[in-house]
Amino acid sequence: MEDIAQILNSPDLNKAQILRLLSTENPIEIEQLRQKARELTLQNCSEKVYLRGLIEFSNYCVNDCYYCGIRKSNYKISRYFLTKDEILQCANFALKSGYGSIVLQSGERRDRKFIDFLCKTIEKIKKETKSENLPDGLGITLCVGEQSPETYKKFFSAGAHRYLLRIETTNKELFKQIHPKKVSFERRMECLYAIKEAGFQLGTGVMIGLPNQTLENLADDLIFFRKIDADMIGMGPYIVHKDTPMQKYSKYFYNNKRKIYQLALKMISIARIYLKNVNIASTTALQALYPFGREEGLRYGANVIMPQITPISVRKNYILYDGKPCIDEFANDCLNCIAKRIELIGQKVGYNEYGDSPHFKEKAEKNVYKK
Ligand code: 5AD
């Protein structure tokens, strides 16, 4: 077996080496992996952790994904749609708190009314959140699923500049097992290309620890992130939700919780080592598995956190998986708590900046140079 130090010192990783890193359960090796990832974060990104205020503005969804708590067939939750003013209030809270950016996330809808509403909301936020530090207003990331290429362009023209769409898994068979027929792998792929084409910084990612997912699948996922030239990565552990068809895997999930958590942290470190200058989010799902999971994500090479700023009254209706934290706190508490938590692990918060992906900036500069 190849020595871990040797792998970590090689200029690039091949699939066998990625697999070797993914499969280690030796605490000393995991610590070496973590340290290398952290070193590369400081070298390729910055010492700062960037905050994106997460606004879950609607839980209506046309899809019925087998893992997700807000799937169309979950009749146990009440459906909500925040008004433009409510969203703006959240955005202003983010601005006041020094977050440079927000994420607008919702269940999937592709109807005209939804698209127009979102464009107008984006325009309004951009106009009304201009400040000395952010002359163009807050940075806006969208996470509203599969749309047509024209719609992506509209969202970009309205002023959003980053888009997150997870591939969920790059294994077609596994993708089929966790999605209804209407959600196709091919279409998801086309959407990812259309998002880039529209001009967005592209974020993608996968769920880690899905039933039947192998380490080789995860290695392929990492290789895919490079192939699609992603600027941002958002990955997290798969967590069972009791009101979904995949609750039949509860036993599997609870028996493997610790392993899945460890695997998610290793994936973050390997993504950092393999992709170097991308932004990597430490997702809330990590915190659902372990109270300090998100801070651990930062220690393992992530550099972005998305604090919850959705109004308290609707948070309980946006639960994608069981055990989601911060559903009954005040957003303000989240802010104070998050800054303290980040300082506790000896890292710094990047206030009042977009904190864009260095990978995207580098590509943009190369293009200017070519022209
Ligand atoms: N466990 C973990 N992540 C989930 N997501 C949805 N349901 C779950 C779950 N049960 C993730 C998906 C989606 C993102 C918004 O939330 O990866 O892309």
XYZ file of C-alpha atoms and ligand atoms in Angstrom:
389
model
C 0.000 0.000 0.000
C 1.318 3.434 -0.938
C 2.563 5.518 1.941
C 0.199 8.338 2.825
C 2.914 10.980 3.149
C 4.079 10.141 -0.327
C 0.579 10.571 -1.735
C 0.110 13.874 0.059
C 3.388 15.169 -1.333
C 2.723 14.232 -4.931
C 1.736 17.198 -7.128
C -1.542 15.583 -8.196
C -3.722 12.635 -7.202
C -4.805 9.715 -9.381
C -7.901 7.630 -8.721
C -6.023 4.889 -6.861
C -4.515 7.496 -4.553
C -7.901 9.146 -3.970
C -9.287 5.737 -3.053
C -6.383 5.071 -0.730
C -7.094 8.364 1.083
C -10.842 7.721 1.219
C -10.405 4.286 2.700
C -8.039 5.103 5.540
C -9.470 4.771 9.015
C -6.135 5.227 10.720
C -6.380 8.340 12.961
C -2.743 9.298 12.336
C -3.229 9.173 8.581
C -6.502 11.086 8.829
C -4.717 13.795 10.795
C -1.996 13.998 8.123
C -4.706 14.330 5.489
C -6.446 17.058 7.453
C -3.246 19.036 7.967
C -2.382 18.916 4.300
C -5.884 20.097 3.374
C -5.684 22.977 5.824
C -2.242 23.977 4.529
C -3.594 24.034 0.962
C -6.632 26.071 2.014
C -4.346 28.770 3.376
C -2.126 28.627 0.292
C -4.877 28.700 -2.334
C -7.782 30.555 -0.760
C -7.361 32.878 2.179
C -7.191 32.574 5.909
C -10.787 33.789 6.103
C -14.032 31.890 6.396
C -16.810 33.464 4.321
C -20.407 33.584 5.482
C -23.461 33.222 3.232
C -26.771 33.977 4.915
C -29.082 31.148 3.906
C -32.667 32.175 3.103
C -34.945 29.198 2.446
C -37.670 31.271 0.825
C -40.089 28.521 -0.210
C -40.612 24.811 0.370
C -43.007 24.206 -2.529
C -41.446 21.558 -4.736
C -42.479 19.855 -7.961
C -40.089 16.957 -7.331
C -40.443 13.848 -5.261
C -36.829 12.857 -4.523
C -36.792 9.792 -2.285
C -34.376 11.258 0.287
C -35.699 14.769 0.732
C -38.004 16.015 3.504
C -39.670 18.697 1.366
C -40.561 16.289 -1.459
C -43.920 16.924 -3.065
C -45.598 13.929 -1.427
C -44.714 14.879 2.120
C -48.113 16.023 3.336
C -46.933 16.408 6.917
C -45.364 19.830 6.383
C -47.177 23.055 5.575
C -46.020 24.791 2.467
C -44.912 28.432 2.555
C -43.609 31.108 0.229
C -41.992 34.200 1.741
C -43.013 37.590 0.349
C -40.537 39.869 -1.389
C -40.498 42.106 1.683
C -39.797 39.213 4.021
C -36.895 38.103 1.853
C -35.628 41.667 1.738
C -35.738 41.877 5.520
C -33.584 38.767 5.728
C -31.179 40.236 3.158
C -30.926 43.453 5.146
C -30.199 41.469 8.253
C -27.351 39.758 6.380
C -26.032 43.114 5.211
C -26.164 44.637 8.698
C -24.414 41.602 10.113
C -21.506 41.978 7.706
C -22.205 38.889 5.616
C -21.079 39.731 2.106
C -23.474 37.306 0.462
C -26.749 35.454 0.733
C -28.023 32.190 -0.686
C -31.602 32.067 -1.958
C -32.725 28.469 -1.728
C -36.108 26.848 -2.351
C -37.848 23.737 -3.511
C -37.964 23.361 -7.258
C -40.497 25.262 -9.402
C -40.186 26.239 -13.041
C -43.404 28.173 -13.636
C -43.470 31.686 -15.005
C -44.763 33.232 -11.772
C -41.891 31.754 -9.776
C -39.256 32.856 -12.285
C -40.579 36.421 -12.512
C -40.873 36.673 -8.748
C -37.310 35.534 -8.235
C -35.895 37.892 -10.901
C -37.676 40.864 -9.356
C -36.556 39.876 -5.879
C -32.933 39.542 -6.974
C -33.057 42.956 -8.671
C -34.559 44.555 -5.588
C -32.005 43.024 -3.240
C -29.109 44.133 -5.457
C -30.518 47.672 -5.604
C -31.310 48.032 -1.939
C -28.255 46.477 -0.351
C -25.572 48.672 -1.888
C -23.102 49.888 0.698
C -19.649 51.394 0.935
C -18.065 47.951 1.166
C -20.367 46.380 -1.397
C -21.084 48.965 -4.114
C -23.035 46.410 -6.157
C -25.038 45.134 -3.213
C -24.921 41.735 -1.522
C -23.531 38.782 -3.453
C -26.367 36.430 -4.391
C -26.080 32.670 -4.799
C -29.078 30.732 -6.097
C -30.035 27.194 -5.239
C -33.386 26.657 -6.963
C -32.695 23.521 -8.945
C -33.113 22.557 -12.565
C -34.224 25.351 -14.876
C -34.061 26.017 -18.609
C -30.943 27.677 -20.085
C -33.026 30.832 -20.735
C -34.123 30.971 -17.111
C -30.539 30.639 -15.883
C -29.629 33.579 -18.121
C -32.521 35.618 -16.730
C -31.421 34.939 -13.155
C -27.867 35.940 -14.020
C -28.975 39.162 -15.725
C -31.102 39.983 -12.692
C -27.890 40.058 -10.631
C -27.271 36.649 -9.064
C -23.721 35.499 -9.710
C -23.300 32.037 -8.199
C -25.430 28.937 -8.579
C -25.474 25.694 -6.612
C -26.849 22.529 -8.140
C -25.691 19.251 -6.712
C -25.296 16.273 -8.991
C -26.065 14.274 -5.780
C -24.057 11.287 -7.116
C -22.243 10.756 -10.410
C -23.148 7.079 -10.471
C -26.100 6.810 -12.849
C -27.469 3.649 -11.258
C -27.368 5.150 -7.772
C -28.864 8.403 -9.078
C -31.794 6.347 -10.395
C -32.219 4.576 -7.071
C -32.737 7.821 -5.162
C -34.761 9.809 -7.695
C -38.125 9.305 -9.366
C -38.100 8.777 -13.146
C -38.890 12.426 -13.834
C -35.553 13.538 -12.408
C -32.947 12.468 -14.928
C -29.203 12.307 -14.625
C -28.749 13.547 -18.188
C -30.881 16.582 -17.602
C -29.044 17.393 -14.374
C -25.807 17.309 -16.318
C -27.189 19.582 -19.052
C -28.286 22.022 -16.370
C -24.795 22.166 -14.881
C -23.358 23.123 -18.269
C -26.148 25.652 -18.849
C -25.397 27.294 -15.487
C -21.769 27.783 -16.475
C -22.775 28.983 -19.909
C -25.018 31.639 -18.328
C -21.942 33.075 -16.583
C -22.453 31.840 -13.031
C -19.771 30.586 -10.710
C -20.777 26.956 -10.603
C -21.239 25.018 -7.407
C -22.011 21.345 -7.275
C -21.669 18.457 -4.870
C -22.919 15.110 -3.667
C -24.436 13.361 -0.698
C -21.994 11.146 1.154
C -22.947 7.820 2.697
C -25.966 7.031 0.539
C -27.121 3.415 0.785
C -25.235 1.327 -1.816
C -22.690 4.096 -2.460
C -19.124 2.793 -2.716
C -15.809 4.535 -2.081
C -15.149 4.198 -5.772
C -18.352 6.157 -6.486
C -17.060 8.930 -4.228
C -13.668 8.931 -5.947
C -15.505 9.310 -9.271
C -17.487 12.200 -7.793
C -14.293 14.056 -6.943
C -12.895 13.420 -10.423
C -16.135 14.743 -11.880
C -15.847 17.996 -9.902
C -12.578 18.654 -11.679
C -13.913 17.583 -15.045
C -16.846 19.975 -14.899
C -14.469 22.644 -13.621
C -16.611 23.483 -10.576
C -15.828 26.699 -8.711
C -17.598 25.750 -5.513
C -18.286 22.481 -3.761
C -21.069 21.764 -1.281
C -21.123 18.196 -0.025
C -22.592 16.713 3.074
C -23.532 13.456 4.694
C -26.786 11.806 3.657
C -29.113 11.832 6.638
C -32.297 9.850 6.746
C -35.636 11.704 6.947
C -38.442 9.811 8.612
C -41.198 10.927 6.225
C -39.501 9.825 2.998
C -39.382 6.489 1.152
C -35.725 6.160 2.158
C -36.665 5.925 5.835
C -36.452 2.180 5.204
C -32.684 2.711 5.471
C -32.916 4.145 9.006
C -31.180 1.157 10.525
C -28.357 1.311 7.983
C -28.028 5.013 8.630
C -27.989 4.887 12.436
C -25.557 1.967 12.423
C -23.166 3.832 10.140
C -23.558 7.392 11.392
C -20.034 7.773 12.668
C -18.512 6.274 9.551
C -20.564 8.543 7.291
C -19.499 11.580 9.299
C -15.817 10.608 9.034
C -16.198 9.964 5.340
C -17.750 13.399 4.794
C -14.767 15.063 6.504
C -12.306 13.021 4.433
C -14.162 14.016 1.263
C -13.716 17.698 2.179
C -9.980 17.243 2.722
C -9.465 15.278 -0.473
C -11.540 17.795 -2.467
C -9.258 20.541 -1.131
C -6.088 18.633 -2.002
C -7.344 17.589 -5.436
C -9.066 20.842 -6.507
C -7.008 23.349 -4.506
C -8.533 26.806 -5.125
C -12.285 26.139 -5.072
C -14.610 27.371 -2.343
C -15.797 24.484 -0.205
C -18.794 24.788 2.101
C -18.968 23.151 5.462
C -22.613 22.156 5.381
C -25.271 22.158 8.081
C -25.794 18.425 7.601
C -22.375 17.888 9.240
C -23.635 19.702 12.296
C -26.727 17.493 12.348
C -24.462 14.491 12.886
C -22.154 16.057 15.422
C -22.689 19.363 17.321
C -19.343 20.771 16.153
C -19.494 19.159 12.720
C -19.416 22.416 10.815
C -16.348 23.668 12.655
C -14.736 20.319 11.977
C -15.519 20.825 8.284
C -13.518 24.074 8.424
C -10.632 22.313 10.121
C -10.671 19.717 7.338
C -10.336 22.252 4.502
C -13.705 23.956 3.949
C -13.732 27.775 3.843
C -17.422 28.749 3.599
C -20.299 28.504 6.071
C -23.955 29.213 5.397
C -25.626 30.453 8.591
C -29.360 30.059 8.696
C -31.259 33.370 8.403
C -34.653 32.024 7.315
C -37.436 33.498 9.510
C -37.971 31.304 12.565
C -41.689 30.887 11.913
C -41.112 28.799 8.766
C -37.860 26.987 9.596
C -39.626 23.914 10.907
C -41.159 23.447 7.467
C -37.817 23.377 5.674
C -36.368 20.213 7.091
C -34.599 18.189 4.432
C -33.312 15.567 6.908
C -33.866 14.553 10.536
C -31.977 16.329 13.295
C -31.452 19.601 11.385
C -29.978 22.086 13.881
C -30.920 25.745 14.544
C -34.593 25.394 13.753
C -35.740 27.159 16.873
C -33.084 29.804 17.371
C -33.127 33.454 16.423
C -31.058 34.278 13.386
C -29.177 36.768 15.509
C -28.157 34.025 17.883
C -26.900 32.063 14.915
C -24.710 34.980 13.897
C -23.141 35.482 17.310
C -22.807 31.805 17.794
C -21.191 31.223 14.433
C -18.600 33.985 14.762
C -17.630 32.683 18.214
C -17.477 29.121 17.007
C -15.178 30.097 14.145
C -12.916 32.088 16.449
C -12.814 29.184 18.866
C -11.065 27.043 16.290
C -8.573 29.840 15.586
C -9.955 30.949 12.232
C -11.095 34.378 11.025
C -14.387 35.528 9.529
C -14.320 37.504 6.256
C -16.858 40.273 6.821
C -18.362 42.533 4.124
C -16.772 40.736 1.188
C -18.144 38.454 -1.511
C -15.398 35.922 -0.896
C -15.676 34.621 -4.457
C -14.095 31.372 -5.553
C -10.384 31.946 -6.341
C -10.773 29.239 -8.977
C -13.349 31.313 -10.847
C -11.265 34.469 -10.564
C -8.258 32.676 -11.971
C -10.264 31.423 -14.950
C -11.669 34.902 -15.574
C -8.188 36.437 -15.514
C -6.877 33.831 -17.953
C -9.719 34.647 -20.349
C -8.995 38.349 -20.245
C -5.352 37.581 -20.905
C -6.262 35.386 -23.914
C -8.374 38.172 -25.424
N -29.699 14.273 3.677
C -28.695 15.065 3.301
N -28.788 16.003 2.360
C -29.983 16.169 1.778
N -30.404 17.000 0.806
C -31.703 16.780 0.570
N -32.156 15.798 1.371
C -31.110 15.387 2.123
C -30.926 14.400 3.122
N -31.919 13.601 3.504
C -29.485 17.903 0.110
C -29.427 17.556 -1.378
C -29.841 18.864 -2.054
C -29.534 19.882 -0.996
C -30.258 21.169 -1.147
O -29.898 19.236 0.197
O -28.102 17.208 -1.723
O -29.138 19.115 -3.249
